[in-house]
Amino acid sequence: NVLNNQSNFVWWAAHNSGNGNAGNKVAGTTYTGNTNPQTLSLVNGRDGSTPPNADYINGFNEFRDVEDVDISLLLGAEANQTIATHLIQNIAENRKDCIVCLSPRRADVVNNNGYDGSEVDDILAWRDLLPSSSYAVLDSGYKLIYDKYNDINRYVPLNGDVAGSIVRTDLVRDPWYSPAGHNRGQIKNVLKLPFNPSSKAARDLLYKKGVNPVVSFPGQGTVLFGDKTMLAKPSAFDRINVRRLFIILEKAIGEASKFTLFEFNDAWTRAQFKNMVEPFLRDIKGRRGIYDFKVVVDETNNTPAVIARSEFVGDIYIKPARAINYIQLNFVAVSTGVDFTTVVGSV
């Protein structure tokens, strides 16, 4: 009775030796228990029909309410356009406290036998089908892994690895550090990439459209080589680390500000709020998350009209730290005997 006593999904009962119409209703049927030990192999099973988009959407909607479920990352897996758009617009953009990680379509990168460079064009076409958002991240493809449970090699999307790089960054640094690059963006358990954007030209085309290349460098491993969000317009929030910095700030300060509710909107309460927020921001500044900040919570933004509406206003100005995406190195040949200080600044 191990199955019957411990499993929430399987129930074993005595049954007829022959199976009739499996579509007949069995409601009200009484099954007798099987008292003899049995050793059976579950073989020749099937997963059933492919779930429709509505089933996936209903499942993801379990994460929709920010008050019920606390999450930081959502994995799109092999989400199609309908599901990916729902994740971006109806969950991540609605919650505003998490990031959804997405990958291109499998056919865009796995066994894409089109013309030279068709993978890049297909990935960019996929990107154009999705909305702009600073709460979404798109990588460049799939990886081949060894599936030890089925003893086969299989392709899986890289969005789980991108989410893993973000989590690893949280563990070894802080959320406002970039999860990309050779220090924190190493992708593990990779047999090969079906599409490896190893050329700078391919990477530049992808990166300009907000697609973060995942690249296998000879002797250096496979690396997440971009840290952009899917925000189309130039902004501080088109970088993963900046978006995650503000998610952390808004969530932490929002939770702390709950203790201001139902207090008097006077100088004492405003000073208490400021003294609560500023040490938190100073700590993040000391840990290289922001360059500078300013907290304004006084009579200038808490006017008599605001107080009369039973509201409380706190304005927090942040200068976020930016991760280096481009490095320019200038090498200058200087004549022997010339002092370096005489040429610095004139180049």
C-alpha positions as CSV (number, residue, x, y, z in Angstrom):
1,N,0.0,0.0,0.0
2,V,3.0,2.3,-0.4
3,L,1.4,4.0,-3.5
4,N,-2.1,4.3,-1.9
5,N,-0.8,5.7,1.4
6,Q,1.9,8.0,0.2
7,S,1.2,9.1,-3.4
8,N,-1.0,12.1,-4.2
9,F,-1.1,11.1,-7.9
10,V,-1.4,7.3,-8.2
11,W,-4.0,4.9,-6.7
12,W,-3.7,1.1,-7.2
13,A,-6.8,-1.0,-7.1
14,A,-8.0,-4.4,-8.3
15,H,-9.3,-4.3,-11.8
16,N,-10.6,-6.6,-14.5
17,S,-8.1,-8.6,-16.5
18,G,-9.5,-7.2,-19.7
19,N,-10.1,-3.5,-20.4
20,G,-13.3,-2.4,-21.9
21,N,-14.1,1.1,-23.2
22,A,-11.8,3.4,-21.3
23,G,-14.1,6.3,-22.0
24,N,-16.9,4.9,-19.7
25,K,-17.6,6.8,-16.6
26,V,-16.4,5.0,-13.4
27,A,-18.0,7.3,-10.9
28,G,-19.7,5.3,-8.2
29,T,-17.7,2.2,-8.9
30,T,-16.3,0.4,-5.9
31,Y,-12.8,-1.1,-6.3
32,T,-11.4,-3.7,-4.0
33,G,-8.0,-3.3,-2.6
34,N,-5.1,-5.4,-3.9
35,T,-3.6,-7.3,-0.9
36,N,-0.8,-9.1,-2.8
37,P,2.6,-7.6,-3.3
38,Q,3.1,-6.7,-7.0
39,T,6.2,-5.9,-9.0
40,L,5.3,-4.1,-12.2
41,S,6.9,-2.0,-14.9
42,L,5.2,1.1,-16.2
43,V,6.0,0.9,-19.9
44,N,4.6,2.0,-23.2
45,G,2.9,5.0,-21.6
46,R,2.3,8.4,-23.2
47,D,2.1,12.0,-22.1
48,G,-1.2,12.4,-23.8
49,S,-2.2,15.3,-26.1
50,T,-0.3,18.5,-26.4
51,P,-1.7,21.1,-23.9
52,P,-3.3,24.1,-25.5
53,N,-2.0,27.6,-24.8
54,A,-4.8,28.2,-22.4
55,D,-3.6,25.4,-20.1
56,Y,-0.1,26.9,-20.0
57,I,-1.5,30.4,-19.4
58,N,-3.7,29.1,-16.6
59,G,-0.7,27.5,-15.0
60,F,1.4,30.6,-15.2
61,N,-1.5,32.7,-13.8
62,E,-0.8,31.0,-10.4
63,F,2.1,33.5,-10.2
64,R,0.0,36.5,-11.2
65,D,-1.0,37.9,-7.8
66,V,1.9,39.7,-6.1
67,E,0.1,39.5,-2.8
68,D,-0.1,35.7,-2.8
69,V,3.2,34.5,-4.3
70,D,6.6,36.1,-3.9
71,I,8.8,35.4,-6.9
72,S,11.9,37.0,-8.5
73,L,12.2,35.1,-11.8
74,L,9.9,33.3,-14.3
75,L,11.2,30.8,-16.8
76,G,9.5,30.8,-20.2
77,A,10.9,27.4,-21.2
78,E,9.7,26.7,-24.8
79,A,7.0,29.4,-24.7
80,N,5.5,30.3,-28.0
81,Q,4.6,33.9,-29.0
82,T,1.2,33.8,-27.2
83,I,2.5,32.4,-24.0
84,A,5.6,34.6,-24.0
85,T,3.6,37.7,-24.6
86,H,1.3,36.7,-21.7
87,L,4.2,36.2,-19.4
88,I,5.6,39.7,-20.2
89,Q,2.5,41.8,-20.3
90,N,0.1,40.1,-17.9
91,I,2.4,38.7,-15.3
92,A,5.8,40.4,-15.2
93,E,4.6,43.9,-16.2
94,N,1.6,43.5,-13.9
95,R,3.6,42.4,-10.9
96,K,6.6,44.7,-11.5
97,D,8.7,42.7,-9.1
98,C,10.1,39.9,-11.2
99,I,11.8,39.2,-14.5
100,V,10.8,36.6,-17.1
101,C,13.6,34.8,-19.0
102,L,12.8,33.8,-22.6
103,S,14.5,31.9,-25.4
104,P,14.0,31.9,-29.2
105,R,11.9,29.2,-30.9
106,R,13.6,25.8,-31.2
107,A,13.4,25.9,-35.0
108,D,15.3,29.2,-35.0
109,V,18.5,27.6,-33.8
110,V,18.2,23.8,-33.8
111,N,18.9,22.2,-37.2
112,N,18.2,25.5,-38.9
113,N,19.4,24.6,-42.4
114,G,18.7,27.9,-44.0
115,Y,21.2,30.2,-45.6
116,D,24.3,31.4,-43.8
117,G,23.2,33.7,-41.0
118,S,19.6,32.5,-41.0
119,E,19.7,31.8,-37.3
120,V,20.4,35.5,-36.6
121,D,17.6,36.6,-38.9
122,D,15.1,34.1,-37.4
123,I,16.0,35.1,-33.8
124,L,15.5,38.8,-34.7
125,A,12.2,38.0,-36.4
126,W,11.2,36.2,-33.1
127,R,12.3,39.2,-31.1
128,D,10.1,41.5,-33.2
129,L,7.0,39.5,-32.4
130,L,7.4,40.2,-28.7
131,P,6.6,43.4,-26.8
132,S,9.1,45.8,-25.4
133,S,9.7,45.4,-21.6
134,S,12.3,46.0,-19.0
135,Y,10.9,43.1,-17.1
136,A,11.9,40.5,-19.7
137,V,15.2,39.0,-20.9
138,L,15.8,37.2,-24.2
139,D,18.8,34.9,-24.9
140,S,20.1,33.6,-28.2
141,G,19.1,29.9,-28.2
142,Y,19.4,26.4,-26.9
143,K,22.1,24.1,-25.6
144,L,22.7,20.3,-25.9
145,I,22.8,18.5,-22.6
146,Y,23.0,14.9,-21.4
147,D,19.7,13.7,-20.0
148,K,20.9,11.2,-17.4
149,Y,17.3,10.0,-16.6
150,N,16.7,8.9,-20.2
151,D,20.4,8.3,-21.2
152,I,20.1,10.6,-24.3
153,N,21.4,14.0,-25.4
154,R,18.7,16.6,-25.8
155,Y,18.3,20.3,-26.6
156,V,16.9,22.6,-24.0
157,P,16.3,26.4,-24.1
158,L,18.9,28.6,-22.4
159,N,16.5,30.7,-20.4
160,G,16.9,28.4,-17.4
161,D,20.6,29.0,-17.5
162,V,20.2,32.8,-17.8
163,A,18.0,32.7,-14.7
164,G,20.7,30.5,-13.0
165,S,23.3,33.2,-13.8
166,I,21.1,35.8,-12.2
167,V,20.7,33.7,-9.1
168,R,24.4,33.0,-8.9
169,T,25.0,36.7,-9.1
170,D,22.7,37.2,-6.2
171,L,24.7,34.6,-4.2
172,V,28.2,35.7,-5.0
173,R,27.6,39.4,-5.4
174,D,24.4,41.4,-5.3
175,P,21.3,41.7,-7.5
176,W,22.6,45.0,-9.0
177,Y,25.7,43.3,-10.5
178,S,25.5,42.2,-14.1
179,P,24.9,38.4,-14.5
180,A,26.9,38.4,-17.8
181,G,30.5,38.0,-18.7
182,H,33.3,35.6,-17.8
183,N,33.1,36.3,-14.0
184,R,29.5,35.5,-13.4
185,G,27.9,34.5,-16.7
186,Q,29.4,31.0,-17.2
187,I,26.8,28.5,-18.6
188,K,27.3,25.0,-17.2
189,N,26.5,21.5,-18.5
190,V,26.9,22.4,-22.2
191,L,27.8,19.7,-24.7
192,K,27.5,22.2,-27.5
193,L,25.4,25.1,-28.8
194,P,23.4,24.4,-31.9
195,F,23.9,28.1,-32.8
196,N,27.0,29.7,-31.5
197,P,27.2,33.5,-32.3
198,S,31.0,33.4,-32.2
199,S,31.5,36.3,-34.6
200,K,31.4,39.8,-33.4
201,A,29.2,40.8,-36.3
202,A,26.5,38.3,-35.3
203,R,26.7,39.3,-31.7
204,D,26.3,43.0,-32.5
205,L,23.2,42.3,-34.6
206,L,21.6,40.4,-31.8
207,Y,22.6,42.8,-29.0
208,K,21.3,45.9,-30.8
209,K,17.9,44.3,-30.7
210,G,18.1,43.3,-27.0
211,V,19.0,39.7,-27.6
212,N,21.7,38.5,-25.2
213,P,24.2,36.3,-27.0
214,V,25.3,33.0,-25.3
215,V,28.7,32.2,-26.8
216,S,31.1,29.3,-26.6
217,F,34.7,30.6,-26.6
218,P,37.5,28.1,-27.3
219,G,39.2,27.2,-24.0
220,Q,37.0,29.6,-22.0
221,G,33.6,27.8,-21.8
222,T,30.1,29.0,-22.7
223,V,29.3,32.5,-21.5
224,L,26.2,34.8,-21.3
225,F,27.7,37.7,-23.2
226,G,25.0,40.3,-22.8
227,D,22.9,41.9,-20.0
228,K,20.1,43.7,-21.8
229,T,16.4,43.6,-21.0
230,M,13.9,43.6,-23.8
231,L,13.2,47.3,-23.4
232,A,13.4,48.8,-26.9
233,K,14.0,52.5,-26.1
234,P,17.4,53.6,-24.7
235,S,17.1,53.8,-20.9
236,A,18.8,52.9,-17.7
237,F,16.3,50.1,-17.4
238,D,17.5,48.4,-20.6
239,R,20.1,46.7,-18.4
240,I,19.3,43.7,-16.2
241,N,21.2,44.9,-13.2
242,V,19.5,48.3,-13.2
243,R,16.0,46.8,-13.5
244,R,16.8,44.3,-10.7
245,L,18.3,47.1,-8.5
246,F,15.0,49.0,-8.7
247,I,13.0,45.8,-8.1
248,I,15.0,45.3,-4.9
249,L,14.6,49.0,-3.9
250,E,10.9,49.1,-4.6
251,K,10.1,45.8,-2.9
252,A,12.2,46.5,0.3
253,I,11.1,50.2,0.7
254,G,7.5,49.3,-0.1
255,E,7.5,46.6,2.6
256,A,9.1,49.0,5.1
257,S,6.6,51.8,4.2
258,K,3.7,49.6,5.3
259,F,4.6,50.7,8.9
260,T,3.8,54.3,7.9
261,L,0.2,53.5,7.1
262,F,-2.4,54.9,9.5
263,E,0.2,57.1,11.2
264,F,-0.1,60.9,11.2
265,N,1.3,62.7,8.2
266,D,3.4,65.1,10.2
267,A,7.1,66.0,10.5
268,W,7.7,63.2,13.0
269,T,6.4,60.5,10.7
270,R,8.2,61.9,7.7
271,A,11.5,62.0,9.6
272,Q,10.9,58.4,10.7
273,F,10.4,57.4,7.1
274,K,13.5,59.2,5.9
275,N,15.6,57.8,8.7
276,M,14.4,54.3,7.7
277,V,15.2,54.7,4.0
278,E,18.5,56.6,3.9
279,P,20.6,54.0,5.8
280,F,19.3,51.3,3.5
281,L,20.3,53.3,0.4
282,R,23.7,54.2,2.0
283,D,24.3,50.5,2.4
284,I,23.6,49.8,-1.2
285,K,25.7,52.7,-2.3
286,G,28.6,51.3,-0.2
287,R,28.1,48.0,-2.0
288,R,28.4,49.7,-5.4
289,G,24.8,49.5,-6.4
290,I,24.1,53.2,-6.8
291,Y,26.3,56.3,-7.3
292,D,24.1,58.7,-5.3
293,F,20.6,59.2,-4.0
294,K,18.3,61.8,-2.5
295,V,15.2,61.3,-0.3
296,V,12.6,64.1,-0.3
297,V,9.8,63.7,2.2
298,D,8.7,67.1,3.6
299,E,6.2,69.9,3.1
300,T,7.2,70.3,-0.5
301,N,5.6,67.0,-1.6
302,N,3.3,66.5,1.4
303,T,1.2,69.6,0.9
304,P,-2.0,70.3,2.8
305,A,-4.0,68.9,-0.2
306,V,-2.0,65.6,0.0
307,I,-2.6,65.4,3.8
308,A,-6.3,66.2,3.3
309,R,-6.5,63.1,1.0
310,S,-5.0,60.9,3.7
311,E,-1.9,60.3,1.5
312,F,1.8,60.2,2.1
313,V,4.4,61.0,-0.6
314,G,8.1,60.2,-0.5
315,D,10.2,61.0,-3.6
316,I,13.4,58.9,-3.9
317,Y,16.0,59.9,-6.5
318,I,18.5,57.3,-7.6
319,K,21.6,57.4,-9.7
320,P,22.1,53.7,-10.6
321,A,25.5,52.2,-11.2
322,R,26.1,51.0,-14.8
323,A,27.9,47.8,-15.9
324,I,30.6,48.2,-18.5
325,N,29.4,46.9,-21.9
326,Y,32.2,48.3,-24.1
327,I,35.9,48.8,-23.4
328,Q,38.1,51.1,-25.5
329,L,41.9,50.6,-25.3
330,N,44.2,53.1,-26.9
331,F,47.8,52.1,-27.4
332,V,50.2,55.0,-28.2
333,A,53.7,54.6,-29.4
334,V,55.9,57.1,-27.5
335,S,59.5,57.9,-28.5
336,T,62.2,56.7,-26.2
337,G,63.1,59.2,-23.5
338,V,59.8,61.1,-23.7
339,D,58.0,61.5,-20.3
340,F,54.6,59.9,-20.4
341,T,53.1,62.9,-18.6
342,T,53.9,65.1,-21.6
343,V,51.7,63.1,-23.9
344,V,48.8,62.1,-21.7
345,G,45.8,64.2,-22.6
346,S,47.1,65.1,-26.0
347,V,46.2,61.8,-27.6
